[in-house]
Coordinates of C-alpha atoms and ligand atoms in Angstrom, one line a residue:
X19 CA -0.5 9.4 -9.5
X20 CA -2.1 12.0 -7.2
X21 CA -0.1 10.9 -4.3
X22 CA 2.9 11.2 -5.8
X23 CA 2.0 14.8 -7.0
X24 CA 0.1 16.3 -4.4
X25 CA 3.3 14.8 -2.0
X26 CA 5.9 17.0 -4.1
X27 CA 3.4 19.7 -4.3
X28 CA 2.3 19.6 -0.5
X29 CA 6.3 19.6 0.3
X30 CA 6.2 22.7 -1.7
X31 CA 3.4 24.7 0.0
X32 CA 5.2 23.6 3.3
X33 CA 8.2 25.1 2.7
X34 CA 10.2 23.1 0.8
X35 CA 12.6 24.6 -2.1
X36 CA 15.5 24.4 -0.4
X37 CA 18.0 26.4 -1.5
X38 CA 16.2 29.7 -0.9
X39 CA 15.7 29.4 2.5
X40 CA 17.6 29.9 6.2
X41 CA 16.9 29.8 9.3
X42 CA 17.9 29.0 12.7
X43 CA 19.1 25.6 13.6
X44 CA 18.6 23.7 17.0
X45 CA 21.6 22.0 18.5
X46 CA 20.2 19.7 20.9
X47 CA 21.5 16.4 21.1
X48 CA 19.0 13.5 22.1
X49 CA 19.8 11.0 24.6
X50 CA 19.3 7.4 23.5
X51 CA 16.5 7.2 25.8
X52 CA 16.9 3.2 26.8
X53 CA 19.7 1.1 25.8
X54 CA 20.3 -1.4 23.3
X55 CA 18.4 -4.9 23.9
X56 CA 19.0 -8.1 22.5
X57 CA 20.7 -8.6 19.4
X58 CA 18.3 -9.0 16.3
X59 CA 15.4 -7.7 18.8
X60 CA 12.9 -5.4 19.9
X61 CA 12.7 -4.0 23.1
X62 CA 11.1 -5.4 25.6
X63 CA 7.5 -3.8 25.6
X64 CA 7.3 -3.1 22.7
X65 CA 4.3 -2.0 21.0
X66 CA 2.8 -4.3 18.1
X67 CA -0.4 -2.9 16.5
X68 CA -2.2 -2.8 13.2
X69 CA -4.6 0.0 12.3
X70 CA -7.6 0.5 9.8
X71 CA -9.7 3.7 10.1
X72 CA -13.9 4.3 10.3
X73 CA -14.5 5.2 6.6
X74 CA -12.3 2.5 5.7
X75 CA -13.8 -0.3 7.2
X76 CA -16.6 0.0 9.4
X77 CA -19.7 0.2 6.5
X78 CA -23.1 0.8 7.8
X79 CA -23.0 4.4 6.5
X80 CA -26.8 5.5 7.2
X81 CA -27.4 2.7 10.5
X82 CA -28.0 4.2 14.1
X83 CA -28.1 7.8 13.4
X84 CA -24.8 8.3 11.9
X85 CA -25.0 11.6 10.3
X86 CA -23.0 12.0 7.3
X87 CA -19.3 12.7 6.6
X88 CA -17.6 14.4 3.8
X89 CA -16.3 11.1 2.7
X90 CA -20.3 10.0 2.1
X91 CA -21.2 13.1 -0.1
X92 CA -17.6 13.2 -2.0
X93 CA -17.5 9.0 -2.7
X94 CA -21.1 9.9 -5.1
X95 CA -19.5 12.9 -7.3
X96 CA -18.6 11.1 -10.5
X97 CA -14.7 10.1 -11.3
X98 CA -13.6 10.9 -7.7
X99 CA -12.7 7.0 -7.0
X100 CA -11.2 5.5 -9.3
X101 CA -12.9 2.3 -9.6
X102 CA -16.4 4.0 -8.6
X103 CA -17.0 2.6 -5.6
X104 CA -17.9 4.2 -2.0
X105 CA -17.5 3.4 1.7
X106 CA -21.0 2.4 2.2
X107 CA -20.2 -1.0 2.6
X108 CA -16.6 -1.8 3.1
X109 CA -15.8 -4.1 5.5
X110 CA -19.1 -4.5 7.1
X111 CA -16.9 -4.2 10.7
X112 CA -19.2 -2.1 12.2
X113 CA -21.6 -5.6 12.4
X114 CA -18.3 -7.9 11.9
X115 CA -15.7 -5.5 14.5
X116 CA -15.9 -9.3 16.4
X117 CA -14.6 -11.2 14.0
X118 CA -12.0 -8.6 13.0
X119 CA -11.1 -8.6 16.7
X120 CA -10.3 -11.9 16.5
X121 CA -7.9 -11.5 13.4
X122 CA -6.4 -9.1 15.5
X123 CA -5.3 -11.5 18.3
X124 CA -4.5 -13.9 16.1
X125 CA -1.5 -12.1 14.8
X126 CA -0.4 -11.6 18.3
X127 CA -0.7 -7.9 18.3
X128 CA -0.9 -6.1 21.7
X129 CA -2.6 -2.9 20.3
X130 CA -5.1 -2.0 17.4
X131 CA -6.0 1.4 16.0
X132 CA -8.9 2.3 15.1
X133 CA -10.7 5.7 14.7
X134 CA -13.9 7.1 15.6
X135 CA -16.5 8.1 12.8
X136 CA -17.6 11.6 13.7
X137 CA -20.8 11.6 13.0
X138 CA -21.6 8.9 14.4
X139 CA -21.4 10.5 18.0
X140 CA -22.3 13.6 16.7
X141 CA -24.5 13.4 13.6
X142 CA -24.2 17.0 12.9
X143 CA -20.8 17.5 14.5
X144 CA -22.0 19.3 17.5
X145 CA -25.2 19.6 19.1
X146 CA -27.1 16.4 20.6
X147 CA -24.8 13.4 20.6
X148 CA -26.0 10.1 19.5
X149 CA -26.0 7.1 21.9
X150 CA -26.1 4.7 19.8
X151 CA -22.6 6.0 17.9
X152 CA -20.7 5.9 21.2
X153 CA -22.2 2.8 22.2
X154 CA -20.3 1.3 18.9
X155 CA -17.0 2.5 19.9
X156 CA -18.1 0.7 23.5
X157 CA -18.4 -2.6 22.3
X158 CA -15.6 -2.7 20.3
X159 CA -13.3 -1.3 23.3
X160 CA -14.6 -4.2 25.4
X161 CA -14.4 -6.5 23.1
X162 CA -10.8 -5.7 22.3
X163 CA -10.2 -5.9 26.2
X164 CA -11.6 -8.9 26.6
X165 CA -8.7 -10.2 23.7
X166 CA -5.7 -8.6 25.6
X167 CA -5.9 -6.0 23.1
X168 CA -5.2 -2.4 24.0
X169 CA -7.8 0.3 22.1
X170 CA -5.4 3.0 20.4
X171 CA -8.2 6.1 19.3
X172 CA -7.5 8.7 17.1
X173 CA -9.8 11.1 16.6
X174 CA -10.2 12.0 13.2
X175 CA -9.4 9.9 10.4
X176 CA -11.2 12.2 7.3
X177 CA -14.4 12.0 8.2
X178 CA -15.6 15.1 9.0
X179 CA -19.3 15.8 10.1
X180 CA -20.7 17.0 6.5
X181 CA -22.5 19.0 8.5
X182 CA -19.9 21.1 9.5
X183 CA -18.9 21.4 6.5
X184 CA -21.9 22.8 4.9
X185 CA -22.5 25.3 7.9
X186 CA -18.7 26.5 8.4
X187 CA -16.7 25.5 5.6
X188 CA -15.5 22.7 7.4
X189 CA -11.7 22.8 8.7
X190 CA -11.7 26.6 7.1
X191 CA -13.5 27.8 9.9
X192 CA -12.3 28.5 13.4
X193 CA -15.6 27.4 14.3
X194 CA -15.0 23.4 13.3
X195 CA -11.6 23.4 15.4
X196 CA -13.5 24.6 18.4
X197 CA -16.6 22.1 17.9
X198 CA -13.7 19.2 17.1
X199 CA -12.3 20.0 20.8
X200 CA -15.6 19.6 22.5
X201 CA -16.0 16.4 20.3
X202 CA -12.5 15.0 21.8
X203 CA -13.9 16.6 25.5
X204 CA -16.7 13.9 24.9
X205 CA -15.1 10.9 23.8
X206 CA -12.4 11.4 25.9
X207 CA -15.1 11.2 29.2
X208 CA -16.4 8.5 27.6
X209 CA -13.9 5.8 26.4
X210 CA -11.1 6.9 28.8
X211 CA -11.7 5.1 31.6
X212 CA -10.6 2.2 29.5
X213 CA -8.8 3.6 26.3
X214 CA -5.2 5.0 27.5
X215 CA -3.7 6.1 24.2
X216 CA -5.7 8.9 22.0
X217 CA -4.0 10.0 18.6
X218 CA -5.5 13.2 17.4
X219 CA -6.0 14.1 13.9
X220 CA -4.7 11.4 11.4
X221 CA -2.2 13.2 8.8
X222 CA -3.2 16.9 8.0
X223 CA -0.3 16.7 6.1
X224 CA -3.0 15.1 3.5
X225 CA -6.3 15.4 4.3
X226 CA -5.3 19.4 4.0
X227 CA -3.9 19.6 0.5
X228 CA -5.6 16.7 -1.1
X229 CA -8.9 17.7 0.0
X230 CA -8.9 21.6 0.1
X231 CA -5.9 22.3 -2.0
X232 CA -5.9 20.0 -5.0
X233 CA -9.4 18.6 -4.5
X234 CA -8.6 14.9 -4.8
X235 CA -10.0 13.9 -1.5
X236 CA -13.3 15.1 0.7
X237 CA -14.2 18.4 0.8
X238 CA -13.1 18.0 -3.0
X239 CA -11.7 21.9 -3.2
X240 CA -8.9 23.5 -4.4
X241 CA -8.5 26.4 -2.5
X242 CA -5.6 28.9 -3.6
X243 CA -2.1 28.9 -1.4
X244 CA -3.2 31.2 1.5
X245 CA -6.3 29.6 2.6
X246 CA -4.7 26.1 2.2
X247 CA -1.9 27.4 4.7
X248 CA -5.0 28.9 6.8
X249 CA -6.6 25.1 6.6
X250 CA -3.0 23.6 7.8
X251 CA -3.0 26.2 10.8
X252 CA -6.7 25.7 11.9
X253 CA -5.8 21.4 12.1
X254 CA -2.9 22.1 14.0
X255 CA -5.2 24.4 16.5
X256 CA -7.8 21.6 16.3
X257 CA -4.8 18.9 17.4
X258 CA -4.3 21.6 20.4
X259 CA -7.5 21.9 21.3
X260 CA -8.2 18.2 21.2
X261 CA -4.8 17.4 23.4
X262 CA -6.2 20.1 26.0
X263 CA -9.9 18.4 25.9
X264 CA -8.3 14.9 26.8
X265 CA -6.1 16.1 29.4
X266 CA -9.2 18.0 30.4
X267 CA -12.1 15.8 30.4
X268 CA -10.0 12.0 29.8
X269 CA -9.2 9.9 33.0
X270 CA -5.4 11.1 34.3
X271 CA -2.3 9.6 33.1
X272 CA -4.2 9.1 29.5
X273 CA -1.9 9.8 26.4
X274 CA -2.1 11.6 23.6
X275 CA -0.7 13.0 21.0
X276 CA -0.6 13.6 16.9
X277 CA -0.5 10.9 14.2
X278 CA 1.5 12.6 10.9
X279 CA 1.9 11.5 7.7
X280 CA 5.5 13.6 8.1
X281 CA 7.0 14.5 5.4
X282 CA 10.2 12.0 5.7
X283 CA 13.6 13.6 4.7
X284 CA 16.7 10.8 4.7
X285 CA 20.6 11.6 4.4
X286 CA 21.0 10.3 0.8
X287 CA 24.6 9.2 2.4
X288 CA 25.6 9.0 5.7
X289 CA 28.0 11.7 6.2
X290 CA 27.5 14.1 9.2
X291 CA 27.0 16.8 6.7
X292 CA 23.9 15.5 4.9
X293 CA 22.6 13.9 8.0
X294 CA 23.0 17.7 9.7
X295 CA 21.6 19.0 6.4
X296 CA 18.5 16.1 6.8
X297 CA 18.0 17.6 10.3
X298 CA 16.8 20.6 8.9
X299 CA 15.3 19.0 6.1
X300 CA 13.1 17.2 8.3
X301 CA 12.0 20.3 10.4
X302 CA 11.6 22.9 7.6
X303 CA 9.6 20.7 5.6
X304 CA 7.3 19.7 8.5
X305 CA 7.7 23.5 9.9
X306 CA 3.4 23.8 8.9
X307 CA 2.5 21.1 11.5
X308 CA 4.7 19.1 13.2
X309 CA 7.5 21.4 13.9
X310 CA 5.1 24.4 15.2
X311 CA 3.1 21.6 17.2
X312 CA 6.6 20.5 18.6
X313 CA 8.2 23.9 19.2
X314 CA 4.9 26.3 19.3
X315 CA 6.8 28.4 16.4
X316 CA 6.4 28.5 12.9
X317 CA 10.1 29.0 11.2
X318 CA 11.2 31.9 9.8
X319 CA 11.6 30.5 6.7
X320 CA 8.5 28.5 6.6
X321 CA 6.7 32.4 7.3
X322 CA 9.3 33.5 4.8
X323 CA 8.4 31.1 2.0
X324 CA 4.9 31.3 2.6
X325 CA 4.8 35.2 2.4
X326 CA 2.2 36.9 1.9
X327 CA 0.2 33.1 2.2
X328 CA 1.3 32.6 5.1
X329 CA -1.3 31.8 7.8
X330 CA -2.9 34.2 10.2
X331 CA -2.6 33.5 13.8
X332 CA -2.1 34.8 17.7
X333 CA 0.6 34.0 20.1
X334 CA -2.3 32.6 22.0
X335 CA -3.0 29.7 19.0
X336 CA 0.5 29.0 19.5
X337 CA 0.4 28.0 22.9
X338 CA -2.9 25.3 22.0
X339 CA -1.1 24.4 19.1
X340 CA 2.1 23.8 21.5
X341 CA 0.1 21.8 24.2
X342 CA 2.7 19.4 25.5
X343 CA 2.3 16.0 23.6
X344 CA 2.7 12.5 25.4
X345 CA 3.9 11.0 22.1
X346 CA 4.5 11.5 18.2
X347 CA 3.0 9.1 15.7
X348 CA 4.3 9.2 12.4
X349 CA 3.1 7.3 9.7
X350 CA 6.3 6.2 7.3
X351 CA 5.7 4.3 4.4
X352 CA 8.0 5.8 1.4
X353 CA 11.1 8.3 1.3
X354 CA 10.1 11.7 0.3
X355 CA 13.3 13.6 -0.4
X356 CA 16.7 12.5 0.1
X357 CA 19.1 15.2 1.5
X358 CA 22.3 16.4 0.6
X359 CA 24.4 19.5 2.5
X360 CA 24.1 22.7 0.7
X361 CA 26.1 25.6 1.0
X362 CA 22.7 27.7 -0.1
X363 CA 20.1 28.7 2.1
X364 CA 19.4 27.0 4.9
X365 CA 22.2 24.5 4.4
X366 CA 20.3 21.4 2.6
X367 CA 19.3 20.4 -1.0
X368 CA 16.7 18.0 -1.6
X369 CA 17.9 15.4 -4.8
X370 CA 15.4 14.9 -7.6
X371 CA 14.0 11.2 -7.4
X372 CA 15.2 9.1 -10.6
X373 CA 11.9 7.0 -12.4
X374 CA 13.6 3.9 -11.6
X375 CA 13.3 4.4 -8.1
X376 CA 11.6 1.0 -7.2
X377 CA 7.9 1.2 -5.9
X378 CA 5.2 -1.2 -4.6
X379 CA 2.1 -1.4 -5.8
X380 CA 0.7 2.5 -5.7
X381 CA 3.2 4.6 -7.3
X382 CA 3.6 6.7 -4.7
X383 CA 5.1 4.1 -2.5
X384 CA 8.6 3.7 -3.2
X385 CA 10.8 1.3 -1.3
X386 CA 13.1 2.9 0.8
X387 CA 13.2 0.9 4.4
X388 CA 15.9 3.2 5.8
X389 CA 13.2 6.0 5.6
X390 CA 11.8 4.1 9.2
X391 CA 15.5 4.5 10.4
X392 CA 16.3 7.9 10.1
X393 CA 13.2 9.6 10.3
X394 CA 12.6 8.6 14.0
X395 CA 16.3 9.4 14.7
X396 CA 16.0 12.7 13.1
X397 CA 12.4 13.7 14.7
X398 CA 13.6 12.5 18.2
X399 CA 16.7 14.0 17.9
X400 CA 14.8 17.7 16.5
X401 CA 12.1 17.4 18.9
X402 CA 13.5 16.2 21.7
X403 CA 10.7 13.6 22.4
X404 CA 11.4 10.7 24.6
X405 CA 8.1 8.6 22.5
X406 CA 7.8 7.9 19.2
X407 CA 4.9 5.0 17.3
X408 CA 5.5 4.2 13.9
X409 CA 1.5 4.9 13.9
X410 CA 1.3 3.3 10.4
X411 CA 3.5 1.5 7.8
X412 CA 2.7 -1.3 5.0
X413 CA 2.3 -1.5 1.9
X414 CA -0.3 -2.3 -0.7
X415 CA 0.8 -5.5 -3.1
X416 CA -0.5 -7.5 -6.3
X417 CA -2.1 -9.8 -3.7
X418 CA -3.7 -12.3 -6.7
X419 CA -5.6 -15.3 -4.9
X420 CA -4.2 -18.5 -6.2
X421 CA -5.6 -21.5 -7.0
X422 CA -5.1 -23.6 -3.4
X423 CA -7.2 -20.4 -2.3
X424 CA -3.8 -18.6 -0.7
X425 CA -2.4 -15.3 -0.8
X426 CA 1.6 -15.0 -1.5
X427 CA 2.1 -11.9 -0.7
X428 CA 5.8 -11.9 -0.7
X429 CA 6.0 -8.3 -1.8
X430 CA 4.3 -7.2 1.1
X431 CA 6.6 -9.5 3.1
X432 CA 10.0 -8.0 1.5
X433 CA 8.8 -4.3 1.9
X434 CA 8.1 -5.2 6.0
X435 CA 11.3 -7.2 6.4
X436 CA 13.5 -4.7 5.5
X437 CA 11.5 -1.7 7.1
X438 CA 11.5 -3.8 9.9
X439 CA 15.5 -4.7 10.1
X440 CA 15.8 -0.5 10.0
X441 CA 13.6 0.0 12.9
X442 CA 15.3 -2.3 15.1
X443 CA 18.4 -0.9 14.1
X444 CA 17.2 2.5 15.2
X445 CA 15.4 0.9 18.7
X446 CA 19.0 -0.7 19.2
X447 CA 20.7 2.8 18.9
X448 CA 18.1 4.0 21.7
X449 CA 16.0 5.4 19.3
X450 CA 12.6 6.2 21.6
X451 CA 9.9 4.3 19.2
X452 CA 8.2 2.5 21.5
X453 CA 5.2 0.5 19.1
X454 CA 4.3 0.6 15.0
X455 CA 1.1 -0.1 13.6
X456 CA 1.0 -2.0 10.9
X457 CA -1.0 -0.5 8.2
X458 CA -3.4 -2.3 7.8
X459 CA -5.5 -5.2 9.5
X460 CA -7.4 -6.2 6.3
X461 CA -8.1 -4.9 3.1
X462 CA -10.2 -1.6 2.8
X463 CA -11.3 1.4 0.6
X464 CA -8.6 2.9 0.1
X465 CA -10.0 6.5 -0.6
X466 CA -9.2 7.6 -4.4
X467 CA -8.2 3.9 -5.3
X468 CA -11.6 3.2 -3.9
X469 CA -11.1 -1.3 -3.3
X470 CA -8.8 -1.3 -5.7
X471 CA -5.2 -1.2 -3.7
X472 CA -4.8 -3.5 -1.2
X473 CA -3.0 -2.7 2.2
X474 CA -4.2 -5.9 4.7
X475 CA -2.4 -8.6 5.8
X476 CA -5.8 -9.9 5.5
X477 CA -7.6 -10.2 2.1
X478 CA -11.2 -8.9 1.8
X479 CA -13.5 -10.4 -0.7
X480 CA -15.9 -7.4 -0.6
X481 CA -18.7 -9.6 -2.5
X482 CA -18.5 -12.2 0.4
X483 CA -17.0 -10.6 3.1
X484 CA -14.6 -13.3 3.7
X485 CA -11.3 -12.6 5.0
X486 CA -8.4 -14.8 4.3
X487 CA -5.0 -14.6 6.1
X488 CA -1.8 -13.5 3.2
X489 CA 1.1 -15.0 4.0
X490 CA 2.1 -11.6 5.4
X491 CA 0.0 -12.2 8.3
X492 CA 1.9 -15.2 9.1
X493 CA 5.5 -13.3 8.8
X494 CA 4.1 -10.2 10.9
X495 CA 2.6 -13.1 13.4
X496 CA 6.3 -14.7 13.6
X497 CA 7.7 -10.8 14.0
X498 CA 5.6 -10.7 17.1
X499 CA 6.2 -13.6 18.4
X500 CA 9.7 -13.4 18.5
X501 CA 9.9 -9.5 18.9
X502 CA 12.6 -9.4 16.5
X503 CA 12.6 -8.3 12.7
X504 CA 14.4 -10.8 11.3
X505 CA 11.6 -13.7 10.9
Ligands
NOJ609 C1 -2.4 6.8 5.3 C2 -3.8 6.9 5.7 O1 -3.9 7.3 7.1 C3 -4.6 5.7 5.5 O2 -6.0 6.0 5.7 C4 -4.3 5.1 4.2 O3 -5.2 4.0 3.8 C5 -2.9 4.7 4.1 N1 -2.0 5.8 4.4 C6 -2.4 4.0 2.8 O4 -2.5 4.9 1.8

């Protein structure tokens, strides 16, 4: 499965071959940042969301002015999605974004992400905005208001102005990262005043290598090594310049910082060794985005790795890139490499993954719930950060429709319960993640699988555009209710 690949190969073109390399390690010790709550529970405040993302969902490609996105030009090149079909449609939210909204508060949640297309505020990425694309993302902050519902943005979710893309190579350019902060500038002056929370880009850790390295996602290029590492670099200057524009041009006290699909690294037994040996796991294989937006550093083995490939920047990109963050989002959904202590290189070996390793219902996703455990402890503990948000986890299931009409997704429902039992045991260690998002509100096109893997705790009938509540909508409303994980 491409996934699966592109994640071993993208591990690779970070940094990753682990006995070769050495560098420096930090020492710091976190401090549990709140103490332990209620047995079996959450703490108090904490953040419940679900997410879903503008390609995804929203339909209504060509209404309003939207200019086009990558996404729209890419979805139409034969064999790119594997069932053949597009985001043109989806899940009509863009006209229906009420009666998601009320699915929404249904569960219980206190927060939904969403993300905002573009080019539909900027048709061709810079230049004139377009009223009528803001005015979208205005309605559906109110109407989420009016629910109790508190509007978590990010930024960019893949759909890059095709525009930009056309004129400057898209995220190859300089140019793009610049045009991308006086993007954020604008929605930031725009939606601040009532949205507090801003997540940048959405996982360059993919949209990088799958869409400019191995060509599986929009642009659609494969790019060789050194310009791939030059693409990583100019998203981590975009995130920088993005976090400056909020702080900048948003209303004070608003929040913001990155949403990463990080590239998860787990003890494969707890012994301080290997969890020392994860440490740097976690930060060497990260060490192209997260760790250099954490520490304003690339590693000296990352730049030794890379070589020759490795990126071309100034000490003053650092310092953007370095912008002090309010929060990290991570998105966790499968273990990536579990870690033994090595007496090679930088001290940590990376196991091979047997083929019996269970998965859900993409290959890619493999079951490891102590992933949502350790990875937070690790990254807080590394980066010293006093906020964590699981900004996405789920999991896409069989999901048949039986005959009563109902949903038993109780594959869904296993996968959540356990992750979920692991991130309470982390929040009752004084772990700092403070919300998760649960990936994802409803069904949706789910980029290369096109409709054809399911992620919702709400099924989609994309013929009818009926939703219809899994069972795992029930068990995530019960998790909320009772703010613990065991429901
Ligand atoms: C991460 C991406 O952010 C999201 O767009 C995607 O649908 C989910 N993972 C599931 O693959």
């Amino acid at each position: 499965m491409p996934d699966e690949v592109s994640r071993r190969q993208f591990a690779k073109l970070a940094g990753l071959s682990a006995a070769g390399m050495a560098s420096p390690v930090s020492s710091v010790e976190a401090k549990p940042a709140s103490p332990p709550r209620s047995a079996g529970g959450f703490p108090q405040n904490f953040v419940w969301g679900t997410a879903t993302s503008s390609y995804q969902v929203e339909g209504a490609v060509n209404e309003d002015g939207r200019g086009a996105s990558i996404w729209d030009k890419f979805v139409r090149i034969p064999g790119k999605i594997e069932d053949g079909t597009t985001g043109d449609h989806a899940n009509e939210h863009y006209h229906r974004y009420k009666e998601d909204i009320a699915l929404v508060r249904e569960l219980g949640c206190k927060a939904y992400r969403f993300s905002v297309a573009w080019p539909r505020v900027f048709p061709d990425g810079d230049g004139k905005p377009n009223p009528k694309g803001l005015d979208f993302y205005n309605r559906l902050v109110d109407e989420l208001l009016k629910n109790g519902i508190e509007p978590w943005l990010t930024l960019y979710h893949w759909d890059l102005p095709q525009s930009l893309q056309d004129r400057f190579g898209g995220w190859r350019s300089t140019e793009t990262c610049k045009i991308f902060g006086d993007y954020a500038a604008y929605v930031a002056e725009h939606l601040t005043d009532r949205v507090k929370n801003v997540f940048t880009l959405n996982e360059s850790g993919r949209f990088v290598y799958f869409g400019y390295g191995i060509g599986i996602d929009a642009p659609g290029l494969t790019l060789p090594q050194a310009e791939v590492n030059q693409i990583r670099h100019n998203s981590a200057l975009a995130h920088g310049l993005a976090v400056q524009a909020v702080r900048a041009h948003g209303r004070r006290g608003t929040r913001v910082g990155p949403a990463e699909n990080i590239d998860a690294c787990i003890p494969a037994i707890d012994t301080p060794e290997n969890v020392r040996a994860a440490e740097i796991a976690l930060r060497e294989l990260n060490a192209g985005y997260l760790n250099v937006i954490m520490t304003g550093r690339y590693t000296d083995a990352f730049l030794k790795y890379a070589g020759a490939d490795a990126p071309k920047y100034t000490e003053a990109d650092l310092k953007i890139i370095s912008s002090p963050v309010d929060f990290v989002g991570v998105n966790i959904y499968s273990p990536q490499h579990y870690i033994v202590a090595s007496d090679q290189g930088a001290g940590f070996m990376p196991l091979p993954i047997p083929k019996s390793f269970p998965h859900m219902n993409s290959d890619w996703l493999r079951v490891g719930p102590e992933t949502i455990y350790w990875v937070p402890k690790l990254a807080a503990k590394i980066w010293k950060t006093n906020a964590i948000y699981i900004s996405e986890n789920g999991a896409s299931g069989d999901d048949q429709v039986t005959q009563d009409g109902k949903i038993y997704d109780t594959d869904r429902i296993m996968y959540l319960r356990n992750y979920l039992a692991q991130l309470q045991r982390a929040t009752a260690e004084g772990v700092p993640v403070r919300g998760y998002f649960l990936w994802s509100l409803m069904d949706n096109f789910e980029w290369v699988y096109g409709l054809n893997k399911r992620f919702g705790l709400y099924h989609v009938n994309f013929d009818t555009q009926v939703r219809t509540p899994k069972l795992s909508a029930s068990f995530y409303r019960n998790v909320i209710a009772k703010n613990a994980a065991g429901a």
